[in-house]
Tab-separated table of C-alpha atoms in Angstrom:
chain	number	residue	atom	x	y	z
A	182	LEU	CA	30.402	4.405	11.655
A	183	GLY	CA	31.446	1.755	14.160
A	184	THR	CA	34.887	0.378	14.913
A	185	ALA	CA	35.710	-1.337	11.605
A	186	PRO	CA	39.513	-1.028	11.097
A	187	GLY	CA	39.025	0.247	7.558
A	188	MET	CA	37.193	3.273	8.892
A	189	ALA	CA	40.268	4.436	10.825
A	190	VAL	CA	42.192	4.743	7.555
A	191	SER	CA	39.227	6.365	5.841
A	192	ARG	CA	38.926	8.968	8.608
A	193	LEU	CA	42.563	9.989	8.090
A	194	CYS	CA	42.109	10.206	4.328
A	195	HIS	CA	38.946	12.265	4.766
A	196	PHE	CA	40.577	14.617	7.283
A	197	LEU	CA	43.860	15.054	5.359
A	198	ASP	CA	42.311	14.862	1.861
A	199	LEU	CA	44.438	11.873	0.829
A	200	THR	CA	43.367	10.188	-2.395
A	201	GLY	CA	45.914	7.433	-3.000
A	202	PRO	CA	45.673	3.748	-2.057
A	203	ALA	CA	44.280	3.402	1.491
A	204	LEU	CA	44.638	0.025	3.179
A	205	SER	CA	43.893	-1.227	6.670
A	206	VAL	CA	46.180	-4.203	7.288
A	207	ASP	CA	45.519	-6.894	9.898
A	208	THR	CA	48.323	-9.411	10.262
A	209	THR	CA	48.245	-9.187	14.077
A	210	CYS	CA	51.639	-8.213	15.527
A	211	SER	CA	53.220	-7.562	12.123
A	212	SER	CA	50.389	-5.339	10.831
A	213	SER	CA	52.305	-2.058	10.823
A	214	LEU	CA	55.375	-3.635	9.202
A	215	VAL	CA	53.240	-5.133	6.440
A	216	ALA	CA	51.676	-1.682	6.016
A	217	LEU	CA	55.189	-0.252	5.624
A	218	HIS	CA	55.975	-2.937	3.041
A	219	TYR	CA	52.913	-2.097	0.965
A	220	ALA	CA	53.576	1.638	1.299
A	221	ALA	CA	57.108	1.160	-0.022
A	222	GLU	CA	55.781	-0.972	-2.885
A	223	SER	CA	53.184	1.695	-3.703
A	224	LEU	CA	55.914	4.359	-3.898
A	225	HIS	CA	58.101	2.081	-5.984
A	226	ASN	CA	55.234	1.409	-8.405
A	227	GLY	CA	54.430	5.111	-8.745
A	228	GLU	CA	50.948	4.807	-7.218
A	229	CYS	CA	51.671	7.738	-4.908
A	230	GLY	CA	54.326	10.337	-4.191
A	231	VAL	CA	54.037	10.328	-0.394
A	232	ALA	CA	52.911	7.495	1.844
A	233	ILE	CA	51.937	7.360	5.515
A	234	ALA	CA	52.286	3.984	7.228
A	235	GLY	CA	51.936	2.955	10.823
A	236	GLY	CA	49.756	1.478	13.498
A	237	VAL	CA	47.877	2.195	16.697
A	238	ASN	CA	47.077	0.128	19.773
A	239	LEU	CA	44.614	1.329	22.374
A	240	LEU	CA	43.673	-0.776	25.414
A	241	ALA	CA	40.089	0.379	25.650
A	242	SER	CA	38.655	-2.834	27.090
A	243	ALA	CA	39.738	-6.087	28.722
A	244	PRO	CA	42.699	-7.192	26.563
A	245	GLU	CA	42.120	-10.309	24.492
A	246	ALA	CA	45.799	-11.262	24.764
A	247	LEU	CA	45.236	-12.308	28.383
A	248	ALA	CA	43.392	-15.350	27.079
A	249	LEU	CA	46.571	-16.476	25.311
A	250	ASP	CA	48.499	-16.651	28.600
A	251	VAL	CA	51.440	-14.762	27.087
A	252	VAL	CA	51.225	-11.612	29.196
A	253	SER	CA	53.878	-11.158	31.869
A	254	LYS	CA	52.536	-11.314	35.412
A	255	SER	CA	54.875	-8.417	36.241
A	256	GLY	CA	53.511	-6.399	33.325
A	257	VAL	CA	57.038	-5.866	31.976
A	258	SER	CA	58.671	-7.281	28.826
A	259	LYS	CA	61.998	-8.934	29.635
A	260	ALA	CA	63.080	-9.869	26.133
A	261	PHE	CA	66.049	-12.244	25.723
A	262	ASP	CA	66.241	-12.577	29.512
A	263	ALA	CA	66.325	-15.813	31.506
A	264	ALA	CA	63.552	-14.319	33.647
A	265	ALA	CA	61.282	-13.670	30.647
A	266	ASP	CA	57.696	-14.686	31.387
A	267	GLY	CA	55.687	-13.001	28.639
A	268	PHE	CA	55.203	-9.480	27.341
A	269	GLY	CA	54.050	-6.327	29.032
A	270	GLN	CA	51.214	-4.645	27.179
A	271	GLY	CA	51.643	-1.164	25.800
A	272	GLU	CA	49.586	1.325	23.857
A	273	GLY	CA	50.353	4.129	21.476
A	274	CYS	CA	50.411	5.274	17.883
A	275	VAL	CA	53.318	5.547	15.454
A	276	LEU	CA	53.159	6.804	11.877
A	277	VAL	CA	56.017	7.344	9.450
A	278	VAL	CA	56.038	9.454	6.299
A	279	LEU	CA	57.702	7.838	3.309
A	280	LYS	CA	58.969	9.335	0.064
A	281	ARG	CA	61.240	8.245	-2.726
A	282	VAL	CA	64.770	9.351	-1.796
A	283	ASP	CA	65.189	11.695	-4.774
A	284	ASP	CA	61.894	13.425	-3.942
A	285	ALA	CA	62.801	13.829	-0.265
A	286	VAL	CA	66.184	15.310	-1.152
A	287	ARG	CA	64.582	17.631	-3.704
A	288	ASP	CA	62.023	18.843	-1.169
A	289	GLY	CA	64.612	19.394	1.563
A	290	ASP	CA	62.962	16.911	3.922
A	291	ARG	CA	64.738	15.678	7.017
A	292	ILE	CA	65.584	12.041	6.305
A	293	TYR	CA	65.854	9.830	9.383
A	294	ALA	CA	66.546	6.563	7.572
A	295	THR	CA	66.282	4.897	4.183
A	296	VAL	CA	64.247	1.771	3.498
A	297	LEU	CA	66.455	-0.267	1.183
A	298	GLY	CA	64.304	-3.374	0.913
A	299	THR	CA	61.335	-5.126	2.512
A	300	ALA	CA	59.951	-8.651	2.432
A	301	ILE	CA	57.022	-10.456	4.027
A	302	ASN	CA	56.017	-14.081	4.544
A	303	HIS	CA	54.213	-16.341	7.003
A	304	ASP	CA	55.614	-18.911	9.417
A	305	GLY	CA	53.410	-21.620	7.946
A	306	ARG	CA	53.016	-24.688	10.142
A	307	SER	CA	55.022	-24.364	13.356
A	308	SER	CA	54.672	-25.889	16.820
A	309	SER	CA	51.594	-23.742	17.453
A	310	LEU	CA	49.574	-20.981	15.810
A	311	THR	CA	51.515	-18.224	17.581
A	312	ALA	CA	54.986	-19.841	17.571
A	313	PRO	CA	57.578	-18.496	15.124
A	314	ASN	CA	59.315	-20.720	12.588
A	315	PRO	CA	63.102	-20.192	12.285
A	316	LEU	CA	63.214	-21.507	8.707
A	317	ALA	CA	60.514	-19.069	7.576
A	318	GLN	CA	62.231	-16.236	9.418
A	319	GLU	CA	65.538	-17.072	7.745
A	320	THR	CA	63.787	-17.003	4.369
A	321	VAL	CA	62.189	-13.583	4.858
A	322	ILE	CA	65.403	-12.036	6.217
A	323	ARG	CA	67.398	-13.309	3.241
A	324	ALA	CA	64.708	-12.017	0.886
A	325	ALA	CA	64.855	-8.545	2.472
A	326	LEU	CA	68.667	-8.518	2.277
A	327	SER	CA	68.497	-9.541	-1.376
A	328	LYS	CA	66.028	-6.772	-2.250
A	329	ALA	CA	68.259	-4.293	-0.397
A	330	CYS	CA	71.361	-5.602	-2.235
A	331	LEU	CA	73.048	-6.238	1.129
A	332	VAL	CA	75.064	-9.119	2.551
A	333	PRO	CA	74.692	-10.233	6.194
A	334	ASP	CA	78.043	-8.650	7.103
A	335	ALA	CA	76.599	-5.204	6.277
A	336	VAL	CA	74.044	-5.425	9.095
A	337	GLN	CA	75.150	-4.090	12.484
A	338	TYR	CA	71.873	-4.099	14.425
A	339	VAL	CA	68.583	-5.979	14.328
A	340	GLU	CA	65.443	-4.607	15.948
A	341	ALA	CA	63.804	-7.875	16.889
A	342	HIS	CA	60.206	-8.772	17.673
A	343	GLY	CA	61.442	-9.919	21.105
A	344	THR	CA	58.160	-10.487	22.905
A	345	GLY	CA	59.817	-11.752	26.070
A	346	THR	CA	58.280	-15.205	25.896
A	347	VAL	CA	60.184	-18.364	26.776
A	348	LEU	CA	59.115	-19.976	23.496
A	349	GLY	CA	59.323	-17.100	21.031
A	350	ASP	CA	62.612	-15.356	21.850
A	351	PRO	CA	64.944	-18.378	21.438
A	352	ILE	CA	63.276	-19.317	18.149
A	353	GLU	CA	63.663	-15.773	16.841
A	354	VAL	CA	67.353	-15.773	17.769
A	355	GLU	CA	67.725	-19.137	16.022
A	356	GLY	CA	66.271	-17.620	12.859
A	357	LEU	CA	68.738	-14.719	13.059
A	358	ALA	CA	71.617	-17.109	13.704
A	359	ARG	CA	70.786	-19.015	10.529
A	360	VAL	CA	71.471	-15.839	8.561
A	361	PHE	CA	74.171	-14.038	10.531
A	362	THR	CA	76.362	-16.796	12.041
A	363	GLY	CA	79.824	-16.821	10.485
A	364	ARG	CA	79.840	-13.126	9.640
A	365	HIS	CA	83.205	-11.384	9.600
A	366	ALA	CA	81.841	-8.058	10.825
A	367	PRO	CA	81.608	-7.048	14.511
A	368	PRO	CA	79.115	-9.022	16.633
A	369	LEU	CA	75.487	-8.401	15.710
A	370	ALA	CA	73.590	-6.255	18.223
A	371	ILE	CA	69.972	-7.282	18.898
A	372	GLY	CA	67.337	-5.282	20.748
A	373	THR	CA	63.626	-4.639	21.008
A	374	VAL	CA	61.614	-1.549	21.913
A	375	LYS	CA	59.162	-3.735	23.859
A	376	THR	CA	61.480	-3.616	26.860
A	377	ASN	CA	60.935	0.168	26.903
A	378	ILE	CA	57.269	0.658	26.037
A	379	GLY	CA	55.710	-2.797	26.082
A	380	HIS	CA	54.092	-4.725	23.241
A	381	LEU	CA	52.004	-2.410	21.057
A	382	GLU	CA	50.525	-5.382	19.190
A	383	ALA	CA	49.382	-4.060	15.775
A	384	ALA	CA	51.705	-1.045	16.183
A	385	ALA	CA	54.641	-3.029	17.583
A	386	GLY	CA	56.680	-3.238	14.385
A	387	ILE	CA	56.472	0.412	13.418
A	388	ALA	CA	57.429	1.391	16.979
A	389	GLY	CA	60.624	-0.603	16.450
A	390	ILE	CA	61.171	1.142	13.122
A	391	ALA	CA	60.822	4.569	14.765
A	392	LYS	CA	63.184	3.637	17.585
A	393	THR	CA	65.823	2.352	15.154
A	394	ALA	CA	65.510	5.344	12.829
A	395	LEU	CA	65.933	7.708	15.779
A	396	ALA	CA	68.941	5.710	16.994
A	397	ILE	CA	70.522	6.019	13.543
């Protein structure tokens, strides 16, 4: 049936006999996080009782990212480091199972973390197609906090995108600073799983979710 992304989702539904909404999301590096957002919305809207969200990245051929000149020559992600020179590529698959909290408690499931609120947007016009926009990032963070009924002081840790690029990392930190500067809580800790396993591209976000949930 070819390599169409939609077929990967369909194969899982066919194999596991899943009959709810089935979406293949392509928003490049944020794909798995957008999938998580839509899964949470689907649960909230009562479209399903259990949702599986995640992503996979397999380096089966010459990586396209090399053409963007953002891959570290050392092959290692050095996020938020003065020596950062691009990201190290990684591959893997991460899936999370989501339920409404009451249902998970009722069923005796092991709960690793609770998704209180999600939000998505786009950077719009920035210095380049792949460069982040601190104003847009501030907006989406504040939207997620609002949906979660949280104030910035309630946040202790941020799992960042943190690609390890000279351009991207400082802009991402600027976006976080716009939201969290002036907080009265302890200093905000920032990290990224890319320094451990590399950049999983479409699966990068959900890998960060898994790491943070396990840390909690």
